[in-house]
GROMACS .gro file of C-alpha atoms in nm:
model
  252
    1MET     CA    1  10.200  13.903  10.258
    2LEU     CA    2  10.404  13.600  10.364
    3LEU     CA    3  10.590  13.361  10.136
    4ALA     CA    4  10.633  12.982  10.169
    5VAL     CA    5  10.874  12.792   9.943
    6ASP     CA    6  10.927  12.415   9.935
    7ILE     CA    7  11.197  12.285   9.700
    8GLY     CA    8  11.170  11.913   9.636
    9ASN     CA    9  11.379  11.685   9.419
   10THR     CA   10  11.128  11.703   9.134
   11GLN     CA   11  10.900  12.000   9.196
   12THR     CA   12  10.909  12.333   9.376
   13VAL     CA   13  10.592  12.471   9.536
   14ILE     CA   14  10.558  12.840   9.621
   15GLY     CA   15  10.271  12.997   9.812
   16ALA     CA   16  10.189  13.358   9.901
   17TYR     CA   17   9.970  13.407  10.209
   18ARG     CA   18   9.764  13.700  10.329
   19GLY     CA   19   9.733  13.613  10.695
   20ARG     CA   20   9.620  13.249  10.695
   21SER     CA   21   9.465  13.271  10.347
   22LEU     CA   22   9.661  13.123  10.056
   23GLU     CA   23   9.623  13.390   9.786
   24HIS     CA   24   9.864  13.257   9.522
   25ARG     CA   25  10.017  12.915   9.459
   26TRP     CA   26  10.266  12.799   9.197
   27ARG     CA   27  10.413  12.454   9.124
   28ILE     CA   28  10.720  12.450   8.900
   29SER     CA   29  10.987  12.195   8.808
   30THR     CA   30  11.298  12.181   9.025
   31ASP     CA   31  11.612  12.244   8.821
   32LEU     CA   32  11.928  12.158   9.014
   33SER     CA   33  12.140  12.366   8.776
   34ARG     CA   34  11.938  12.685   8.828
   35THR     CA   35  12.152  12.974   8.952
   36ALA     CA   36  12.070  13.251   9.199
   37ASP     CA   37  12.026  13.493   8.909
   38GLU     CA   38  11.779  13.255   8.743
   39TYR     CA   39  11.585  13.218   9.069
   40ARG     CA   40  11.581  13.597   9.101
   41ILE     CA   41  11.426  13.636   8.754
   42LEU     CA   42  11.179  13.353   8.818
   43LEU     CA   43  11.063  13.469   9.160
   44THR     CA   44  11.045  13.835   9.058
   45GLY     CA   45  10.814  13.739   8.771
   46LEU     CA   46  10.589  13.521   8.986
   47LEU     CA   47  10.570  13.774   9.268
   48SER     CA   48  10.480  14.061   9.036
   49ARG     CA   49  10.116  13.960   9.101
   50VAL     CA   50  10.159  13.970   9.478
   51PRO     CA   51  10.086  14.290   9.676
   52LEU     CA   52  10.398  14.418   9.849
   53PRO     CA   53  10.561  14.424  10.092
   54LEU     CA   54  10.648  14.063  10.170
   55ARG     CA   55  10.679  14.051  10.549
   56GLY     CA   56  10.856  13.717  10.579
   57ALA     CA   57  10.943  13.390  10.406
   58ALA     CA   58  10.992  13.028  10.509
   59LEU     CA   59  11.198  12.787  10.298
   60SER     CA   60  11.229  12.410  10.318
   61SER     CA   61  11.429  12.192  10.083
   62VAL     CA   62  11.587  11.849  10.050
   63VAL     CA   63  11.826  11.997   9.790
   64PRO     CA   64  12.115  12.181   9.964
   65THR     CA   65  12.241  12.350   9.646
   66ALA     CA   66  11.897  12.499   9.587
   67VAL     CA   67  11.890  12.646   9.938
   68SER     CA   68  12.224  12.815   9.871
   69ALA     CA   69  12.084  12.973   9.554
   70VAL     CA   70  11.738  13.068   9.679
   71ARG     CA   71  11.807  13.198  10.029
   72PRO     CA   72  11.995  13.515   9.926
   73VAL     CA   73  11.731  13.592   9.662
   74LEU     CA   74  11.455  13.569   9.922
   75SER     CA   75  11.654  13.797  10.151
   76GLU     CA   76  11.656  14.057   9.871
   77LEU     CA   77  11.285  14.026   9.794
   78VAL     CA   78  11.145  13.999  10.147
   79ASP     CA   79  11.120  14.286  10.394
   80GLY     CA   80  11.139  14.061  10.700
   81PRO     CA   81  11.281  13.731  10.827
   82VAL     CA   82  11.375  13.445  10.596
   83VAL     CA   83  11.351  13.118  10.790
   84VAL     CA   84  11.516  12.805  10.651
   85VAL     CA   85  11.383  12.486  10.812
   86GLY     CA   86  11.668  12.299  10.977
   87PRO     CA   87  11.855  12.252  11.306
   88GLY     CA   88  11.802  12.540  11.546
   89VAL     CA   89  11.472  12.653  11.394
   90ARG     CA   90  11.166  12.639  11.617
   91THR     CA   91  10.909  12.397  11.476
   92GLY     CA   92  10.677  12.333  11.770
   93ILE     CA   93  10.715  11.958  11.721
   94GLN     CA   94  10.937  11.702  11.893
   95ILE     CA   95  11.139  11.466  11.672
   96ARG     CA   96  11.155  11.123  11.840
   97ILE     CA   97  11.375  10.918  11.610
   98ASP     CA   98  11.728  10.778  11.646
   99ASN     CA   99  11.894  11.070  11.466
  100PRO     CA  100  11.669  11.376  11.436
  101ARG     CA  101  11.910  11.540  11.190
  102GLU     CA  102  11.836  11.264  10.937
  103VAL     CA  103  11.471  11.349  10.886
  104GLY     CA  104  11.405  11.561  10.578
  105ALA     CA  105  11.278  11.915  10.618
  106ASP     CA  106  10.978  11.833  10.399
  107ARG     CA  107  10.868  11.551  10.628
  108VAL     CA  108  10.897  11.773  10.936
  109VAL     CA  109  10.701  12.054  10.771
  110ASN     CA  110  10.431  11.811  10.655
  111ALA     CA  111  10.396  11.687  11.012
  112ILE     CA  112  10.363  12.043  11.141
  113GLY     CA  113  10.096  12.123  10.883
  114ALA     CA  114   9.904  11.805  10.959
  115VAL     CA  115   9.897  11.864  11.335
  116GLU     CA  116   9.792  12.227  11.283
  117ARG     CA  117   9.511  12.118  11.049
  118PHE     CA  118   9.391  11.789  11.201
  119GLY     CA  119   9.544  11.758  11.546
  120ALA     CA  120   9.725  11.449  11.674
  121PRO     CA  121   9.763  11.159  11.625
  122VAL     CA  122   9.778  11.178  11.246
  123LEU     CA  123   9.955  11.003  10.958
  124VAL     CA  124  10.089  11.187  10.652
  125VAL     CA  125  10.141  11.020  10.315
  126ASP     CA  126  10.348  11.226  10.069
  127PHE     CA  127  10.333  11.116   9.705
  128GLY     CA  128  10.644  11.285   9.570
  129THR     CA  129  10.977  11.172   9.428
  130ALA     CA  130  10.965  10.926   9.716
  131THR     CA  131  10.646  10.793   9.873
  132THR     CA  132  10.666  10.856  10.247
  133VAL     CA  133  10.441  10.766  10.538
  134ASP     CA  134  10.502  10.969  10.854
  135VAL     CA  135  10.369  10.913  11.204
  136ILE     CA  136  10.273  11.184  11.452
  137ASP     CA  137  10.165  11.035  11.786
  138SER     CA  138   9.896  11.151  12.027
  139SER     CA  139  10.139  11.389  12.200
  140GLY     CA  140  10.211  11.563  11.869
  141ALA     CA  141  10.563  11.419  11.836
  142TYR     CA  142  10.710  11.300  11.507
  143CYS     CA  143  10.791  10.929  11.549
  144GLY     CA  144  10.935  10.827  11.212
  145GLY     CA  145  10.773  10.636  10.930
  146ALA     CA  146  10.846  10.463  10.601
  147ILE     CA  147  11.011  10.561  10.272
  148ALA     CA  148  10.940  10.386   9.941
  149PRO     CA  149  11.023  10.481   9.582
  150GLY     CA  150  10.788  10.733   9.427
  151VAL     CA  151  10.536  10.625   9.165
  152GLN     CA  152  10.710  10.814   8.883
  153VAL     CA  153  11.052  10.685   8.991
  154ALA     CA  154  10.919  10.328   8.981
  155GLY     CA  155  10.766  10.380   8.638
  156ASP     CA  156  11.088  10.527   8.500
  157ALA     CA  157  11.294  10.243   8.646
  158LEU     CA  158  11.060   9.982   8.498
  159ALA     CA  159  11.080  10.136   8.152
  160ALA     CA  160  11.459  10.161   8.174
  161ALA     CA  161  11.511   9.803   8.292
  162ALA     CA  162  11.249   9.618   8.083
  163SER     CA  163  11.319   9.646   7.711
  164ALA     CA  164  10.963   9.550   7.611
  165LEU     CA  165  10.803   9.817   7.831
  166ARG     CA  166  10.788  10.193   7.785
  167ARG     CA  167  10.693  10.489   7.996
  168VAL     CA  168  10.318  10.537   8.022
  169GLU     CA  169  10.096  10.827   8.120
  170LEU     CA  170  10.034  10.820   8.493
  171THR     CA  171   9.658  10.790   8.513
  172ALA     CA  172   9.419  10.546   8.679
  173PRO     CA  173   9.315  10.270   8.435
  174ARG     CA  174   8.958  10.151   8.400
  175ASN     CA  175   9.023   9.831   8.595
  176ALA     CA  176   9.297   9.662   8.792
  177THR     CA  177   9.303   9.391   8.526
  178GLY     CA  178   9.472   9.569   8.235
  179ARG     CA  179   9.351   9.465   7.889
  180ASN     CA  180   9.672   9.587   7.724
  181THR     CA  181  10.030   9.659   7.826
  182THR     CA  182   9.971  10.028   7.891
  183GLU     CA  183   9.676   9.959   8.121
  184ALA     CA  184   9.866   9.679   8.292
  185VAL     CA  185  10.157   9.911   8.376
  186GLN     CA  186   9.916  10.184   8.488
  187SER     CA  187   9.739   9.934   8.711
  188GLY     CA  188  10.065   9.824   8.869
  189LEU     CA  189  10.175  10.180   8.934
  190VAL     CA  190   9.848  10.338   9.047
  191PHE     CA  191   9.667  10.050   9.218
  192GLY     CA  192   9.994   9.886   9.321
  193TRP     CA  193  10.108  10.199   9.502
  194ALA     CA  194   9.766  10.241   9.660
  195GLY     CA  195   9.804   9.889   9.796
  196LEU     CA  196  10.156   9.966   9.916
  197VAL     CA  197  10.033  10.271  10.106
  198ASP     CA  198   9.731  10.091  10.251
  199GLY     CA  199   9.954   9.807  10.368
  200LEU     CA  200  10.203  10.040  10.534
  201VAL     CA  201   9.931  10.247  10.701
  202ARG     CA  202   9.758   9.939  10.843
  203ARG     CA  203  10.084   9.785  10.960
  204ILE     CA  204  10.195  10.110  11.126
  205CYS     CA  205   9.859  10.158  11.297
  206THR     CA  206   9.873   9.803  11.435
  207GLU     CA  207  10.235   9.839  11.544
  208GLN     CA  208  10.178  10.177  11.712
  209ARG     CA  209   9.840  10.073  11.853
  210LEU     CA  210   9.665  10.359  11.681
  211GLY     CA  211   9.290  10.359  11.643
  212ALA     CA  212   9.088  10.554  11.389
  213LEU     CA  213   9.279  10.867  11.291
  214PRO     CA  214   9.320  11.109  10.999
  215VAL     CA  215   9.546  10.982  10.720
  216VAL     CA  216   9.637  11.280  10.505
  217ALA     CA  217   9.774  11.258  10.151
  218THR     CA  218   9.981  11.535   9.996
  219GLY     CA  219  10.241  11.577   9.723
  220GLY     CA  220  10.235  11.604   9.347
  221LEU     CA  221  10.057  11.272   9.288
  222ALA     CA  222   9.819  11.282   9.584
  223GLN     CA  223   9.519  11.364   9.364
  224LEU     CA  224   9.594  11.058   9.147
  225ILE     CA  225   9.676  10.791   9.407
  226GLY     CA  226   9.491  10.921   9.713
  227PRO     CA  227   9.136  10.858   9.585
  228VAL     CA  228   9.208  10.489   9.513
  229CYS     CA  229   9.362  10.424   9.855
  230GLU     CA  230   9.133  10.267  10.115
  231THR     CA  231   9.308  10.425  10.414
  232ILE     CA  232   9.347  10.787  10.299
  233THR     CA  233   9.089  11.010  10.468
  234HIS     CA  234   9.194  11.355  10.344
  235ILE     CA  235   9.386  11.502  10.051
  236GLU     CA  236   9.562  11.832  10.124
  237ASP     CA  237   9.759  11.972   9.831
  238ASP     CA  238   9.892  12.263  10.037
  239LEU     CA  239   9.992  12.076  10.353
  240THR     CA  240  10.363  12.161  10.318
  241LEU     CA  241  10.290  12.530  10.261
  242ARG     CA  242  10.062  12.531  10.567
  243GLY     CA  243  10.343  12.381  10.775
  244LEU     CA  244  10.590  12.640  10.648
  245LEU     CA  245  10.352  12.918  10.747
  246VAL     CA  246  10.342  12.779  11.102
  247VAL     CA  247  10.724  12.765  11.112
  248LEU     CA  248  10.744  13.126  10.996
  249GLU     CA  249  10.500  13.236  11.265
  250LEU     CA  250  10.699  13.051  11.533
  251ASN     CA  251  11.027  13.215  11.428
  252SER     CA  252  10.913  13.571  11.359
   0.00000   0.00000   0.00000
């Protein structure tokens, strides 16, 4: 079995693979105060359902403190290499931006997973703490993209800044024209972010002279926002895990 772990700002996704088959998948909250001992207890409990031995693990994270806590725990639990996505790790993808070290590990891994699954060119839209649109050109190189606030972040900021508004459940309302305040906020967040993504995708495709191509949604809110976007062609909940598996194979 092989293990893939992606630690985001809000959620952590863990997958256990048998070959190329995802056998187990867990999505838990990211806790920046969690210690190595707490990760050891958590991972040991989750992995009790997984046939041993674990032959390798790949880890990506945009939270440096979490990497410091999780990496030694994985080294204890895994009978094989533990690969942390970062400088010096083989990814199989060129990074063609001004400063390659600036691009987050999650965006690189998403690009790897998208190219492995759909080929190139391809766009990836990640609905996470931030909403990102990433461009992989016809040669399979990562060319940059766009970063916007995440849907939940925007909703929280709106509730905090507007005294007459409160946090609402993130769900698609019946119509874009809300008949009450709750529906109006839901419309702005769900349909508004769909419009934001569609606008960015169309602008990027025009700018990069891209024709018809796969536009893949992933991330914690992909199942909510993706279906109401006009430009999204595929929703892949496990895109990041798929990319991590490729990285592990390249570095084993």
